[in-house]
Amino acid sequence: EDQVTQSPEALRLQEGESSSLNCSYTVSGLRGLFWYRQDPGKGPEFLFTLYSAGEEKEKERLKATLTKKESFLHITAPKPEDSATYLCAVQVAGGSARQLTFGSGTQLTVLP
Amino acid sequence: GAGVSQSPSNKVTEKGKDVELRCDPISGHTALYWYRQRLGQGLEFLIYFQGNSAPDKSGLPSDRFSAERTGESVSTLTIQRTQQEDSAVYLCASSGYTSGSNYEQYFGPGTRLTVT
């Protein structure tokens, strides 16, 4: 069974305090790994797609990396506006399956 | 450009009533997805459309749930004889999927369904 586990469940940082969020996955074959940001009362907002181990992508203060078993979302010098729930999802290779399997998310709070 | 839109944004219904939730995908996106997010939980896949057909309905929780898509555009998710456990946020996403590709999914704001 395909599984996605995110840790920690919640993380509180001071403004400027860098940290990393973890997403570990178990799938029969990986088509892609996705990171989303979700603000309260809103739908998930797309951040990154990673396709193969060793791949890295960056956007402003965020950097996503991928290995064969896990992905990290590194947040450098976060600001209060980075506070949100960060969701990781995988898309499994093979067949007609195109849906995403999501983890439960990491709720990030950045204090001023 | 316009993103994915959903209506209504909130729906309160009595147990046993039927509800219809609507999704307007991004123009030109051929793939459309429905997910459910219960309070404090992750997103659960419900159904996927490619064009107007649904190659994957594996996530629909019971035969009370059905969905259709017309004109390769608007989709409607129908829940019959609603139960309290159906209370959740229903999210729609679309992607510019083509064969062999892996386009990211863009989500709408969701419909919050409360069954009383």
XYZ file of C-alpha atoms in Angstrom:
228
model
C 0.000 0.000 0.000
C 1.286 3.454 -0.924
C 2.072 5.560 2.129
C 3.223 9.106 2.778
C 4.325 10.202 6.261
C 5.176 13.770 7.180
C 7.078 14.957 10.221
C 6.904 16.811 12.438
C 3.128 17.282 12.703
C 3.682 20.836 13.926
C 6.697 23.137 14.004
C 7.116 26.538 15.606
C 10.054 28.685 14.501
C 11.263 32.130 15.307
C 11.535 34.476 12.327
C 14.891 33.809 10.670
C 15.314 30.346 12.236
C 15.908 27.899 9.385
C 14.604 24.323 9.531
C 13.469 21.349 7.437
C 10.229 19.420 7.016
C 10.361 15.720 6.198
C 8.217 13.594 3.896
C 8.950 9.871 3.763
C 7.152 7.690 1.253
C 6.616 4.038 0.381
C 5.315 3.448 -3.128
C 5.547 0.698 -5.730
C 6.988 3.196 -8.209
C 7.253 6.966 -8.058
C 5.988 9.098 -10.927
C 6.426 12.357 -9.011
C 6.494 13.934 -5.554
C 4.634 17.181 -4.978
C 4.781 19.862 -2.296
C 1.827 22.126 -1.588
C 1.154 24.933 0.849
C -2.309 25.232 2.415
C -3.554 28.283 4.290
C -6.582 27.979 6.617
C -9.874 27.859 4.717
C -8.178 27.636 1.318
C -7.265 24.952 -1.178
C -3.689 23.679 -1.478
C -1.319 25.910 -3.472
C 1.218 24.137 -5.692
C 4.886 24.670 -4.803
C 7.130 22.015 -6.400
C 7.248 18.759 -8.323
C 10.270 16.431 -8.014
C 10.649 13.457 -10.323
C 13.900 11.656 -9.518
C 16.337 11.121 -6.667
C 18.907 13.882 -6.438
C 16.618 16.509 -7.895
C 16.330 19.872 -6.120
C 14.058 22.856 -6.707
C 14.018 26.303 -5.115
C 11.524 29.107 -4.762
C 12.300 32.143 -2.623
C 13.042 30.829 0.902
C 11.984 27.251 0.079
C 14.100 24.419 -1.304
C 12.815 20.904 -1.951
C 15.046 17.851 -2.289
C 14.330 14.200 -3.113
C 15.945 10.853 -2.314
C 14.659 7.346 -3.048
C 12.799 7.210 0.256
C 12.101 10.761 1.357
C 11.862 14.429 0.492
C 12.812 17.469 2.507
C 11.417 20.976 2.350
C 14.082 23.328 3.652
C 12.951 26.752 4.831
C 15.716 29.346 5.044
C 15.262 32.426 7.233
C 11.469 32.042 7.402
C 9.093 34.962 7.799
C 5.684 35.024 9.529
C 3.982 34.905 6.124
C 5.481 31.435 5.616
C 3.139 30.163 8.333
C 0.861 27.526 6.766
C 0.363 23.783 6.530
C 2.786 22.157 4.105
C 1.526 19.058 2.328
C 3.534 16.389 0.570
C 1.955 14.073 -2.011
C 3.085 11.305 -4.347
C 1.826 10.195 -7.718
C 2.394 6.522 -8.386
C 3.813 5.250 -11.667
C 2.018 2.744 -13.869
C -1.527 2.140 -15.036
C -4.117 4.850 -15.347
C -3.689 6.125 -11.801
C -3.147 9.862 -11.716
C -4.395 10.739 -8.261
C -2.156 12.120 -5.550
C -1.679 10.331 -2.230
C -1.180 12.944 0.469
C 0.515 12.972 3.836
C -1.197 14.572 6.831
C 0.873 17.733 6.597
C 3.200 19.784 8.781
C 1.662 22.861 10.380
C 4.347 25.553 10.403
C 4.102 28.637 12.605
C 6.721 31.362 12.248
C 6.749 33.816 15.134
C 7.845 37.432 14.620
C -5.715 33.775 -15.505
C -8.715 32.291 -13.713
C -8.043 29.391 -11.394
C -10.232 26.480 -10.380
C -13.558 27.639 -8.968
C -16.013 25.716 -6.824
C -19.549 26.374 -5.676
C -21.070 26.699 -3.239
C -18.278 27.674 -0.863
C -20.329 26.432 2.074
C -23.264 24.052 2.234
C -25.258 23.021 5.282
C -27.726 20.201 4.734
C -29.869 17.894 6.795
C -29.039 14.227 7.107
C -30.715 12.248 4.349
C -30.849 15.076 1.791
C -28.997 15.043 -1.533
C -26.352 17.655 -2.377
C -24.587 18.729 -5.573
C -21.160 20.321 -5.581
C -19.797 22.057 -8.669
C -16.287 22.496 -10.023
C -15.107 24.714 -12.898
C -11.558 23.714 -13.862
C -8.879 25.881 -15.388
C -9.729 26.449 -19.050
C -8.022 23.879 -21.277
C -7.202 21.444 -18.472
C -8.186 17.967 -19.584
C -7.862 16.190 -16.237
C -10.081 16.874 -13.229
C -9.924 15.384 -9.730
C -12.134 15.369 -6.636
C -10.667 14.989 -3.148
C -12.158 15.082 0.346
C -10.490 16.615 3.408
C -12.005 15.767 6.776
C -11.210 18.006 9.713
C -7.611 17.507 10.833
C -6.943 14.837 8.223
C -5.116 14.564 4.924
C -6.712 14.750 1.502
C -8.447 11.583 0.265
C -8.801 10.920 -3.457
C -12.350 10.362 -4.692
C -12.445 10.301 -8.503
C -10.439 11.310 -11.570
C -11.718 12.426 -14.992
C -9.760 12.462 -18.212
C -11.939 14.452 -20.584
C -15.502 13.388 -19.817
C -14.691 9.839 -18.775
C -13.663 8.588 -15.367
C -10.921 5.937 -15.652
C -10.493 5.880 -11.872
C -13.438 5.917 -9.465
C -11.627 3.880 -6.850
C -11.854 6.495 -4.116
C -15.624 6.950 -4.039
C -16.549 5.788 -0.515
C -19.974 4.346 -1.327
C -22.632 4.168 -4.014
C -24.178 7.311 -2.515
C -21.375 9.244 -4.207
C -21.346 9.904 -7.947
C -19.766 12.432 -10.277
C -20.016 13.502 -13.854
C -18.206 15.844 -16.192
C -19.605 17.424 -19.315
C -18.041 19.300 -22.218
C -14.600 18.472 -20.860
C -15.242 21.299 -18.443
C -17.605 21.543 -15.495
C -17.910 18.642 -13.067
C -20.584 17.895 -10.494
C -20.114 15.694 -7.430
C -23.419 14.389 -6.069
C -23.886 12.895 -2.630
C -27.228 11.168 -2.074
C -28.853 10.572 1.301
C -26.108 12.502 3.119
C -24.747 11.194 6.410
C -22.943 13.066 9.160
C -19.677 11.341 8.247
C -19.890 13.072 4.844
C -19.120 16.398 6.552
C -15.807 17.585 5.105
C -14.231 20.022 2.672
C -14.585 18.767 -0.901
C -11.720 19.934 -3.098
C -11.518 19.904 -6.865
C -8.261 20.070 -8.828
C -7.397 20.193 -12.502
C -4.259 19.542 -14.512
C -3.130 19.859 -18.102
C -2.551 16.106 -18.289
C -1.451 14.485 -21.501
C -0.363 10.915 -22.050
C 2.915 10.128 -20.339
C 3.059 13.515 -18.655
C 2.869 14.348 -15.028
C 1.404 17.829 -14.741
C 0.865 19.291 -11.339
C -2.680 19.615 -10.025
C -4.119 23.026 -9.218
C -6.766 23.147 -6.529
C -9.888 25.183 -6.040
C -10.894 26.759 -2.710
C -13.160 23.852 -1.780
C -16.765 23.424 -0.671
C -17.274 23.009 3.062
C -20.138 20.546 3.568
C -21.798 20.253 6.953
C -24.437 17.566 7.476
C -26.632 18.203 10.532
